[in-house]
Amino acid sequence: MDTVLQFFSTNGDEMLYKTWEHLYISLIAAILGILIAVPLGIALTRFPKGAGFVMGVLGVIQTFPSFAILAFFIPLLGVGKTPAIIALFFYSVLPILRNTYTGVSGIQKSLIESGRGMGMTGWERIRYVEVPLAIPVIMAGIRLSIVYLIGWATLASFIGGGGLGDYIFSGLNLYQPEFIIAGAVPVTVLALLTDLLLGKVEGWVTPKGMKKMREAA
Amino acid sequence: MLKFDHVSKIYKGGKRAVDDLNLEIAKGEFICFIGPSGCGKTTTMKMINRLIEPTNGSIYINGENIMEKDPVQLRRKIGYVIQQIGLFPHMTIQENISLVLKLLKWPEEKRHARARELLTLVDMTPDYLEKYPHELSGGQQQRIGVLRALAADQPLILMDEPFGALDPITRDSLQEEFKKLQKKLDKTIVFVTHDMDEAIKLADRIVIMRDGQLVQCDSPDEILRNPANEFVEEFIGKDRLLQARPNIQTVEQIMNPKPITITGERTLSEAIQLMKQQRVDTLLVVDEAGVLQGFIDVEIIDQKRKKENLVKDVVETTIFTVEKDTLVRDTVRKILKRGMKYVPVVDQRHHLVGIVTRASLVDIVYDSIWGEDEVTNIG
Ligand SMILES: Nc1ncnc2c1ncn2[C@@H]1O[C@H](COP(=O)(O)OP(=O)(O)OP(=O)(O)O)[C@@H](O)[C@H]1O
């Protein structure tokens, strides 16, 4: 216990910084993932035949060991935050994409037909019908993906991306358990807090009418 | 206002869903498309708002070829009601009704006012505006579905079996309401159904289709009197043809013109006496001018005899009536559907002029079966 306290008093500021760095890498990767995966997911619902293929390919990429992906980016993009973010971004895409696709394609056909029949453009259909109705499912994908990313972002340290992974790797290299703890505990706390917060956000973005409907059901 | 000119639809795989259809529909007309499943009626309707594109031929609305128009703009000017109702669960009733207006970029306030105004058309109170679809009954939901199609005052409305998923009683009342609404608002309606009763009740003209082709297109009366061929005859069914016999057209012609009545000033013992004499269990109550007030029956008298003395104190005023120029077939349907033993017949000013009982209906049926030309009323 003493060593932990001592560790905090000498490394406290640095730890805060590393935590922030960790969060930053994960969030930027997640935001990029959302920006790409949500529109792509909606687009795929327009081509159900291509959707299976795209999803399959992404599924395969997902199974590559994360170290391999990170290592793969070193010759292409060098070391630092950018390659770390890009690598993590690849991981964030699949859960969001899959949930967007299932969410949107699960909407009742009659609602889509109503929308089309009353004269909605493709864009209006997305904005007024598809996104609001699929948002709970999409949000669940985003939440899952961000929580994973916070875990994986530990590996960013491996290619010089910084973050809490720095502690864990130094700890492993130098056989100093307090460093490992200083890295692992904040990562876990960060992941749990984020999950909690995003769970709340999921509630906020779910349209009121749908919440009431669920309560009634 | 709507014209089909040699329109065909051939689906991928060669299915000929609509085959060389020619048809003209006038403004304000209520047209029902009917036919067995798969005859192409839905396809025909969906070609009008271009949810389905015709393979050959052209469709004109007010002389303009719809293929030359932007489908989105076209659809905003055509109301569309579907069987599954399709209200958006995440929007309030107000938002659902006025969604088309939002697409048309109406300002918020005008949309609100319009939704409120429309709601009064179906006798729903403004507090429904803030509710969500799942808080409404199926019948109420479809009323909103209809209002949504009226929101932008679209002159043409397409309806795909809109009342098909409702229970028979709700369906009945929505049909009646909607027919009145249509007359009042002077809309042109294209209505797809597979329910012949519904088509007869609602349509100005019925279009009967089979295998993508138009078999007959006429008024309900004309179709009932002169079915074009055996297919139509079969499709209409024997009992409806019987009901449509030309010599028993209106209720006035088949009713018993001497219903047993009593005035409110008489005593209950007099009422009982009269019932005994005439061997009936119900008396219709009228005032001196012959205006129908209600009815009393044995049960009511039995319950109230101890407390009340005069007929007017116990008369039951909720009573279902028909007007004397109502068509017989509508009355028959009502009597049978609602399980009523009799219906009083009144004129426009609610004077009692006769009564139709189950017995008089039996007469009609016997008569049609054994083919006597003169209809004899029971006295
Ligand atoms: N997208 C499609 N591709 C191929 N064939 C189709 C398609 N849609 C409909 N059909 C076929 O075209 C024919 C007419 O269909 P349509 O839906 O117009 O019939 P309908 O008379 O409305 O029948 P129902 O009352 O069952 O809806 C049917 O045989 C149907 O199987």
PDB file of C-alpha atoms in Angstrom, chain B residues 175-343:
ATOM      1  CA  GLN B 175     -66.238   2.764 -43.233  1.00  0.00           C
ATOM      2  CA  GLU B 176     -69.282   4.846 -42.472  1.00  0.00           C
ATOM      3  CA  GLU B 177     -67.256   7.723 -41.097  1.00  0.00           C
ATOM      4  CA  PHE B 178     -64.901   7.652 -44.006  1.00  0.00           C
ATOM      5  CA  LYS B 179     -67.621   7.589 -46.631  1.00  0.00           C
ATOM      6  CA  LYS B 180     -69.167  10.686 -45.058  1.00  0.00           C
ATOM      7  CA  LEU B 181     -65.794  12.370 -44.895  1.00  0.00           C
ATOM      8  CA  GLN B 182     -65.105  11.625 -48.526  1.00  0.00           C
ATOM      9  CA  LYS B 183     -68.409  13.137 -49.636  1.00  0.00           C
ATOM     10  CA  LYS B 184     -67.800  16.188 -47.522  1.00  0.00           C
ATOM     11  CA  LEU B 185     -64.252  16.788 -48.719  1.00  0.00           C
ATOM     12  CA  ASP B 186     -64.848  15.747 -52.332  1.00  0.00           C
ATOM     13  CA  LYS B 187     -61.719  13.616 -52.650  1.00  0.00           C
ATOM     14  CA  THR B 188     -60.942  11.174 -55.401  1.00  0.00           C
ATOM     15  CA  ILE B 189     -60.293   7.821 -53.768  1.00  0.00           C
ATOM     16  CA  VAL B 190     -58.650   4.694 -55.131  1.00  0.00           C
ATOM     17  CA  PHE B 191     -59.364   1.945 -52.631  1.00  0.00           C
ATOM     18  CA  VAL B 192     -58.084  -1.618 -52.761  1.00  0.00           C
ATOM     19  CA  THR B 193     -60.027  -4.292 -50.916  1.00  0.00           C
ATOM     20  CA  HIS B 194     -60.871  -7.961 -51.091  1.00  0.00           C
ATOM     21  CA  ASP B 195     -64.096  -7.489 -49.135  1.00  0.00           C
ATOM     22  CA  MET B 196     -67.102  -7.253 -51.453  1.00  0.00           C
ATOM     23  CA  ASP B 197     -69.367  -5.849 -48.716  1.00  0.00           C
ATOM     24  CA  GLU B 198     -66.896  -3.061 -48.179  1.00  0.00           C
ATOM     25  CA  ALA B 199     -66.694  -2.281 -51.882  1.00  0.00           C
ATOM     26  CA  ILE B 200     -70.487  -2.247 -52.276  1.00  0.00           C
ATOM     27  CA  LYS B 201     -70.866   0.015 -49.298  1.00  0.00           C
ATOM     28  CA  LEU B 202     -68.207   2.538 -50.223  1.00  0.00           C
ATOM     29  CA  ALA B 203     -67.644   2.632 -53.954  1.00  0.00           C
ATOM     30  CA  ASP B 204     -69.181   4.790 -56.632  1.00  0.00           C
ATOM     31  CA  ARG B 205     -67.683   2.340 -59.073  1.00  0.00           C
ATOM     32  CA  ILE B 206     -66.155  -1.059 -58.462  1.00  0.00           C
ATOM     33  CA  VAL B 207     -63.331  -2.343 -60.637  1.00  0.00           C
ATOM     34  CA  ILE B 208     -63.247  -6.134 -60.595  1.00  0.00           C
ATOM     35  CA  MET B 209     -59.927  -7.611 -61.661  1.00  0.00           C
ATOM     36  CA  ARG B 210     -58.682 -11.068 -62.451  1.00  0.00           C
ATOM     37  CA  ASP B 211     -55.181 -12.123 -63.534  1.00  0.00           C
ATOM     38  CA  GLY B 212     -54.146  -8.542 -64.135  1.00  0.00           C
ATOM     39  CA  GLN B 213     -57.110  -7.772 -66.353  1.00  0.00           C
ATOM     40  CA  LEU B 214     -60.136  -5.608 -65.791  1.00  0.00           C
ATOM     41  CA  VAL B 215     -63.231  -7.833 -65.797  1.00  0.00           C
ATOM     42  CA  GLN B 216     -65.955  -5.328 -64.993  1.00  0.00           C
ATOM     43  CA  CYS B 217     -66.108  -1.719 -63.939  1.00  0.00           C
ATOM     44  CA  ASP B 218     -69.525  -0.408 -62.894  1.00  0.00           C
ATOM     45  CA  SER B 219     -71.533   1.009 -60.027  1.00  0.00           C
ATOM     46  CA  PRO B 220     -72.286  -1.461 -57.207  1.00  0.00           C
ATOM     47  CA  ASP B 221     -75.961  -1.611 -58.208  1.00  0.00           C
ATOM     48  CA  GLU B 222     -75.150  -2.278 -61.823  1.00  0.00           C
ATOM     49  CA  ILE B 223     -72.659  -5.003 -60.899  1.00  0.00           C
ATOM     50  CA  LEU B 224     -75.182  -6.657 -58.608  1.00  0.00           C
ATOM     51  CA  ARG B 225     -77.921  -6.477 -61.215  1.00  0.00           C
ATOM     52  CA  ASN B 226     -75.894  -7.319 -64.281  1.00  0.00           C
ATOM     53  CA  PRO B 227     -72.729  -9.225 -63.454  1.00  0.00           C
ATOM     54  CA  ALA B 228     -70.583  -9.303 -66.587  1.00  0.00           C
ATOM     55  CA  ASN B 229     -69.875 -13.018 -66.447  1.00  0.00           C
ATOM     56  CA  GLU B 230     -69.830 -16.103 -64.278  1.00  0.00           C
ATOM     57  CA  PHE B 231     -66.611 -15.081 -62.573  1.00  0.00           C
ATOM     58  CA  VAL B 232     -68.162 -11.861 -61.348  1.00  0.00           C
ATOM     59  CA  GLU B 233     -71.318 -13.673 -60.287  1.00  0.00           C
ATOM     60  CA  GLU B 234     -69.322 -16.146 -58.315  1.00  0.00           C
ATOM     61  CA  PHE B 235     -67.192 -13.426 -56.820  1.00  0.00           C
ATOM     62  CA  ILE B 236     -70.199 -11.441 -55.654  1.00  0.00           C
ATOM     63  CA  GLY B 237     -71.838 -14.496 -54.176  1.00  0.00           C
ATOM     64  CA  LYS B 238     -75.432 -15.765 -54.315  1.00  0.00           C
ATOM     65  CA  ASP B 239     -76.793 -14.060 -51.212  1.00  0.00           C
ATOM     66  CA  ARG B 240     -75.722 -10.606 -52.337  1.00  0.00           C
ATOM     67  CA  LEU B 241     -77.367 -11.140 -55.708  1.00  0.00           C
ATOM     68  CA  LEU B 242     -80.581 -12.044 -53.900  1.00  0.00           C
ATOM     69  CA  GLN B 243     -80.412  -8.965 -51.765  1.00  0.00           C
ATOM     70  CA  ALA B 244     -80.013  -6.864 -54.848  1.00  0.00           C
ATOM     71  CA  ARG B 245     -83.354  -7.827 -56.374  1.00  0.00           C
ATOM     72  CA  PRO B 246     -84.583  -4.664 -58.022  1.00  0.00           C
ATOM     73  CA  ASN B 247     -88.207  -4.820 -56.757  1.00  0.00           C
ATOM     74  CA  ILE B 248     -87.170  -4.641 -53.132  1.00  0.00           C
ATOM     75  CA  GLN B 249     -84.900  -1.674 -53.276  1.00  0.00           C
ATOM     76  CA  THR B 250     -85.652   0.564 -50.310  1.00  0.00           C
ATOM     77  CA  VAL B 251     -86.643  -0.175 -46.783  1.00  0.00           C
ATOM     78  CA  GLU B 252     -89.943   1.621 -47.317  1.00  0.00           C
ATOM     79  CA  GLN B 253     -90.982  -1.049 -49.796  1.00  0.00           C
ATOM     80  CA  ILE B 254     -90.488  -3.968 -47.458  1.00  0.00           C
ATOM     81  CA  MET B 255     -91.277  -2.494 -44.065  1.00  0.00           C
ATOM     82  CA  ASN B 256     -94.371  -3.163 -42.040  1.00  0.00           C
ATOM     83  CA  PRO B 257     -96.152   0.222 -42.181  1.00  0.00           C
ATOM     84  CA  LYS B 258     -98.173  -0.379 -39.004  1.00  0.00           C
ATOM     85  CA  PRO B 259     -95.802  -0.717 -36.089  1.00  0.00           C
ATOM     86  CA  ILE B 260     -97.410  -1.095 -32.667  1.00  0.00           C
ATOM     87  CA  THR B 261     -96.930   2.199 -30.857  1.00  0.00           C
ATOM     88  CA  ILE B 262     -97.845   3.902 -27.635  1.00  0.00           C
ATOM     89  CA  THR B 263     -97.566   7.490 -26.405  1.00  0.00           C
ATOM     90  CA  GLY B 264     -95.657   8.607 -23.348  1.00  0.00           C
ATOM     91  CA  GLU B 265     -98.759   9.710 -21.445  1.00  0.00           C
ATOM     92  CA  ARG B 266    -100.241   6.214 -21.152  1.00  0.00           C
ATOM     93  CA  THR B 267     -99.755   4.082 -18.086  1.00  0.00           C
ATOM     94  CA  LEU B 268     -97.642   0.997 -17.852  1.00  0.00           C
ATOM     95  CA  SER B 269    -100.656  -1.226 -17.274  1.00  0.00           C
ATOM     96  CA  GLU B 270    -102.130   0.057 -20.524  1.00  0.00           C
ATOM     97  CA  ALA B 271     -98.839  -0.791 -22.183  1.00  0.00           C
ATOM     98  CA  ILE B 272     -98.955  -4.333 -20.850  1.00  0.00           C
ATOM     99  CA  GLN B 273    -102.490  -4.698 -22.042  1.00  0.00           C
ATOM    100  CA  LEU B 274    -101.563  -3.553 -25.514  1.00  0.00           C
ATOM    101  CA  MET B 275     -98.624  -5.957 -25.665  1.00  0.00           C
ATOM    102  CA  LYS B 276    -100.875  -8.843 -24.692  1.00  0.00           C
ATOM    103  CA  GLN B 277    -103.465  -7.901 -27.262  1.00  0.00           C
ATOM    104  CA  GLN B 278    -101.002  -7.515 -30.088  1.00  0.00           C
ATOM    105  CA  ARG B 279     -98.766 -10.397 -28.978  1.00  0.00           C
ATOM    106  CA  VAL B 280     -95.546  -8.343 -29.055  1.00  0.00           C
ATOM    107  CA  ASP B 281     -92.836  -7.846 -26.472  1.00  0.00           C
ATOM    108  CA  THR B 282     -91.797  -4.352 -27.492  1.00  0.00           C
ATOM    109  CA  LEU B 283     -93.683  -1.103 -28.105  1.00  0.00           C
ATOM    110  CA  LEU B 284     -92.320   1.898 -29.970  1.00  0.00           C
ATOM    111  CA  VAL B 285     -92.969   5.136 -28.126  1.00  0.00           C
ATOM    112  CA  VAL B 286     -94.058   8.194 -30.165  1.00  0.00           C
ATOM    113  CA  ASP B 287     -95.352  11.656 -29.338  1.00  0.00           C
ATOM    114  CA  GLU B 288     -98.626  13.121 -30.667  1.00  0.00           C
ATOM    115  CA  ALA B 289     -96.947  14.213 -33.899  1.00  0.00           C
ATOM    116  CA  GLY B 290     -95.716  10.684 -34.518  1.00  0.00           C
ATOM    117  CA  VAL B 291     -92.051  11.447 -33.815  1.00  0.00           C
ATOM    118  CA  LEU B 292     -90.177   8.442 -32.481  1.00  0.00           C
ATOM    119  CA  GLN B 293     -89.112   8.837 -28.850  1.00  0.00           C
ATOM    120  CA  GLY B 294     -87.759   5.410 -28.012  1.00  0.00           C
ATOM    121  CA  PHE B 295     -89.092   2.031 -26.999  1.00  0.00           C
ATOM    122  CA  ILE B 296     -90.234   0.016 -24.022  1.00  0.00           C
ATOM    123  CA  ASP B 297     -90.193  -3.738 -23.668  1.00  0.00           C
ATOM    124  CA  VAL B 298     -91.401  -6.342 -21.224  1.00  0.00           C
ATOM    125  CA  GLU B 299     -88.104  -6.393 -19.428  1.00  0.00           C
ATOM    126  CA  ILE B 300     -88.046  -2.657 -18.785  1.00  0.00           C
ATOM    127  CA  ILE B 301     -91.638  -2.661 -17.547  1.00  0.00           C
ATOM    128  CA  ASP B 302     -90.959  -5.605 -15.333  1.00  0.00           C
ATOM    129  CA  GLN B 303     -88.029  -3.845 -13.692  1.00  0.00           C
ATOM    130  CA  LYS B 304     -89.638  -0.440 -13.237  1.00  0.00           C
ATOM    131  CA  ARG B 305     -93.323  -1.219 -12.653  1.00  0.00           C
ATOM    132  CA  LYS B 306     -93.022  -0.858  -8.889  1.00  0.00           C
ATOM    133  CA  LYS B 307     -91.538   2.632  -9.030  1.00  0.00           C
ATOM    134  CA  GLU B 308     -92.955   4.302 -12.108  1.00  0.00           C
ATOM    135  CA  ASN B 309     -96.382   4.612 -13.553  1.00  0.00           C
ATOM    136  CA  LEU B 310     -96.200   6.309 -16.963  1.00  0.00           C
ATOM    137  CA  VAL B 311     -94.609   5.096 -20.180  1.00  0.00           C
ATOM    138  CA  LYS B 312     -92.639   8.338 -20.621  1.00  0.00           C
ATOM    139  CA  ASP B 313     -90.833   7.709 -17.314  1.00  0.00           C
ATOM    140  CA  VAL B 314     -89.355   4.424 -18.357  1.00  0.00           C
ATOM    141  CA  VAL B 315     -88.871   4.849 -22.112  1.00  0.00           C
ATOM    142  CA  GLU B 316     -85.451   3.775 -23.429  1.00  0.00           C
ATOM    143  CA  THR B 317     -84.324   6.515 -25.798  1.00  0.00           C
ATOM    144  CA  THR B 318     -81.206   4.987 -27.291  1.00  0.00           C
ATOM    145  CA  ILE B 319     -82.601   3.257 -30.301  1.00  0.00           C
ATOM    146  CA  PHE B 320     -81.143   2.411 -33.663  1.00  0.00           C
ATOM    147  CA  THR B 321     -83.200   3.493 -36.678  1.00  0.00           C
ATOM    148  CA  VAL B 322     -82.979   3.533 -40.466  1.00  0.00           C
ATOM    149  CA  GLU B 323     -84.392   6.102 -42.832  1.00  0.00           C
ATOM    150  CA  LYS B 324     -87.096   4.936 -45.174  1.00  0.00           C
ATOM    151  CA  ASP B 325     -85.082   5.360 -48.364  1.00  0.00           C
ATOM    152  CA  THR B 326     -82.114   3.347 -47.110  1.00  0.00           C
ATOM    153  CA  LEU B 327     -81.296   0.422 -49.372  1.00  0.00           C
ATOM    154  CA  VAL B 328     -82.570  -2.899 -48.162  1.00  0.00           C
ATOM    155  CA  ARG B 329     -79.240  -4.613 -48.439  1.00  0.00           C
ATOM    156  CA  ASP B 330     -77.616  -2.154 -46.041  1.00  0.00           C
ATOM    157  CA  THR B 331     -80.401  -2.679 -43.547  1.00  0.00           C
ATOM    158  CA  VAL B 332     -80.216  -6.429 -43.837  1.00  0.00           C
ATOM    159  CA  ARG B 333     -76.550  -6.280 -43.125  1.00  0.00           C
ATOM    160  CA  LYS B 334     -77.052  -4.099 -40.076  1.00  0.00           C
ATOM    161  CA  ILE B 335     -79.803  -6.233 -38.630  1.00  0.00           C
ATOM    162  CA  LEU B 336     -77.829  -9.384 -39.083  1.00  0.00           C
ATOM    163  CA  LYS B 337     -74.517  -7.955 -37.938  1.00  0.00           C
ATOM    164  CA  ARG B 338     -75.787  -6.269 -34.825  1.00  0.00           C
ATOM    165  CA  GLY B 339     -78.096  -9.124 -33.981  1.00  0.00           C
ATOM    166  CA  MET B 340     -81.154  -6.878 -33.759  1.00  0.00           C
ATOM    167  CA  LYS B 341     -84.671  -8.254 -33.739  1.00  0.00           C
ATOM    168  CA  TYR B 342     -86.180  -5.249 -35.484  1.00  0.00           C
ATOM    169  CA  VAL B 343     -85.352  -1.750 -36.719  1.00  0.00           C
TER     170      VAL B 343
END
